[in-house]
Amino acid sequence: MVLTAIVITMAVAAFVLTLAYRSFQLHGHDEVADDVEDARIRELAEADFASDSYEDTSFSDSGRDAVSE
């Protein structure tokens, strides 16, 4: 019974990988057209906005971190 479950799992995994590979061959990318989060990130990148929690940190040769303000 366990061996049957392993064989079925491997077959389904191979089938899913084959579908993904074939989709990549046909379309050339794996981008989701209507991904809401991706659209939001793209809008922020185009507007060049950074997150409120972002701190620009530069590292010096002295080993101390300097946080720009």
mmCIF file of C-alpha atoms in Angstrom:
data_model
loop_
_atom_site.group_PDB
_atom_site.id
_atom_site.type_symbol
_atom_site.label_atom_id
_atom_site.label_comp_id
_atom_site.label_asym_id
_atom_site.label_seq_id
_atom_site.Cartn_x
_atom_site.Cartn_y
_atom_site.Cartn_z
ATOM 1 C CA MET A 1 0.000 0.000 0.000
ATOM 2 C CA VAL A 2 2.832 2.414 0.854
ATOM 3 C CA LEU A 3 4.640 1.615 -2.384
ATOM 4 C CA THR A 4 1.478 2.351 -4.349
ATOM 5 C CA ALA A 5 1.190 5.740 -2.654
ATOM 6 C CA ILE A 6 4.835 6.511 -3.447
ATOM 7 C CA VAL A 7 4.388 5.548 -7.110
ATOM 8 C CA ILE A 8 1.224 7.650 -7.444
ATOM 9 C CA THR A 9 2.901 10.633 -5.771
ATOM 10 C CA MET A 10 5.914 10.396 -8.079
ATOM 11 C CA ALA A 11 3.651 10.128 -11.137
ATOM 12 C CA VAL A 12 1.613 13.179 -10.160
ATOM 13 C CA ALA A 13 4.791 15.154 -9.431
ATOM 14 C CA ALA A 14 6.240 14.190 -12.818
ATOM 15 C CA PHE A 15 2.984 15.184 -14.517
ATOM 16 C CA VAL A 16 2.913 18.600 -12.820
ATOM 17 C CA LEU A 17 6.564 19.236 -13.698
ATOM 18 C CA THR A 18 5.871 18.235 -17.302
ATOM 19 C CA LEU A 19 2.943 20.671 -17.477
ATOM 20 C CA ALA A 20 5.070 23.474 -16.030
ATOM 21 C CA TYR A 21 7.914 22.776 -18.457
ATOM 22 C CA ARG A 22 5.547 22.633 -21.437
ATOM 23 C CA SER A 23 3.916 25.887 -20.378
ATOM 24 C CA PHE A 24 7.349 27.509 -20.173
ATOM 25 C CA GLN A 25 8.217 26.214 -23.646
ATOM 26 C CA LEU A 26 5.023 27.585 -25.160
ATOM 27 C CA HIS A 27 4.955 30.978 -23.457
ATOM 28 C CA GLY A 28 8.606 31.597 -22.591
ATOM 29 C CA HIS A 29 7.912 32.834 -19.082
ATOM 30 C CA ASP A 30 6.052 31.887 -15.937
ATOM 31 C CA GLU A 31 4.595 35.300 -15.155
ATOM 32 C CA VAL A 32 1.022 35.500 -13.918
ATOM 33 C CA ALA A 33 -0.776 38.221 -15.842
ATOM 34 C CA ASP A 34 -3.137 39.406 -13.105
ATOM 35 C CA ASP A 35 -0.979 39.076 -10.004
ATOM 36 C CA VAL A 36 -2.186 41.893 -7.711
ATOM 37 C CA GLU A 37 0.909 42.008 -5.485
ATOM 38 C CA ASP A 38 3.226 42.053 -8.492
ATOM 39 C CA ALA A 39 1.289 44.986 -9.971
ATOM 40 C CA ARG A 40 1.579 46.877 -6.665
ATOM 41 C CA ILE A 41 5.330 46.307 -6.465
ATOM 42 C CA ARG A 42 5.722 47.418 -10.078
ATOM 43 C CA GLU A 43 3.803 50.637 -9.355
ATOM 44 C CA LEU A 44 6.000 51.363 -6.327
ATOM 45 C CA ALA A 45 9.139 50.712 -8.366
ATOM 46 C CA GLU A 46 7.978 53.030 -11.136
ATOM 47 C CA ALA A 47 7.171 55.739 -8.591
ATOM 48 C CA ASP A 48 10.494 54.972 -6.834
ATOM 49 C CA PHE A 49 8.923 54.826 -3.379
ATOM 50 C CA ALA A 50 10.648 53.003 -0.555
ATOM 51 C CA SER A 51 8.930 51.297 2.346
ATOM 52 C CA ASP A 52 8.488 53.228 5.595
ATOM 53 C CA SER A 53 10.604 50.625 7.369
ATOM 54 C CA TYR A 54 13.499 50.950 4.868
ATOM 55 C CA GLU A 55 16.787 52.296 6.179
ATOM 56 C CA ASP A 56 19.572 52.998 3.728
ATOM 57 C CA THR A 57 22.592 51.374 5.333
ATOM 58 C CA SER A 58 26.080 51.762 3.956
ATOM 59 C CA PHE A 59 29.048 49.810 5.230
ATOM 60 C CA SER A 60 32.467 51.295 5.770
ATOM 61 C CA ASP A 61 35.922 49.761 5.944
ATOM 62 C CA SER A 62 36.113 50.522 9.656
ATOM 63 C CA GLY A 63 33.514 47.821 10.371
ATOM 64 C CA ARG A 64 30.932 50.248 11.737
ATOM 65 C CA ASP A 65 27.557 50.630 10.084
ATOM 66 C CA ALA A 66 26.437 54.105 9.106
ATOM 67 C CA VAL A 67 22.707 54.733 8.724
ATOM 68 C CA SER A 68 21.935 57.666 6.467
ATOM 69 C CA GLU A 69 19.218 60.087 7.447
#
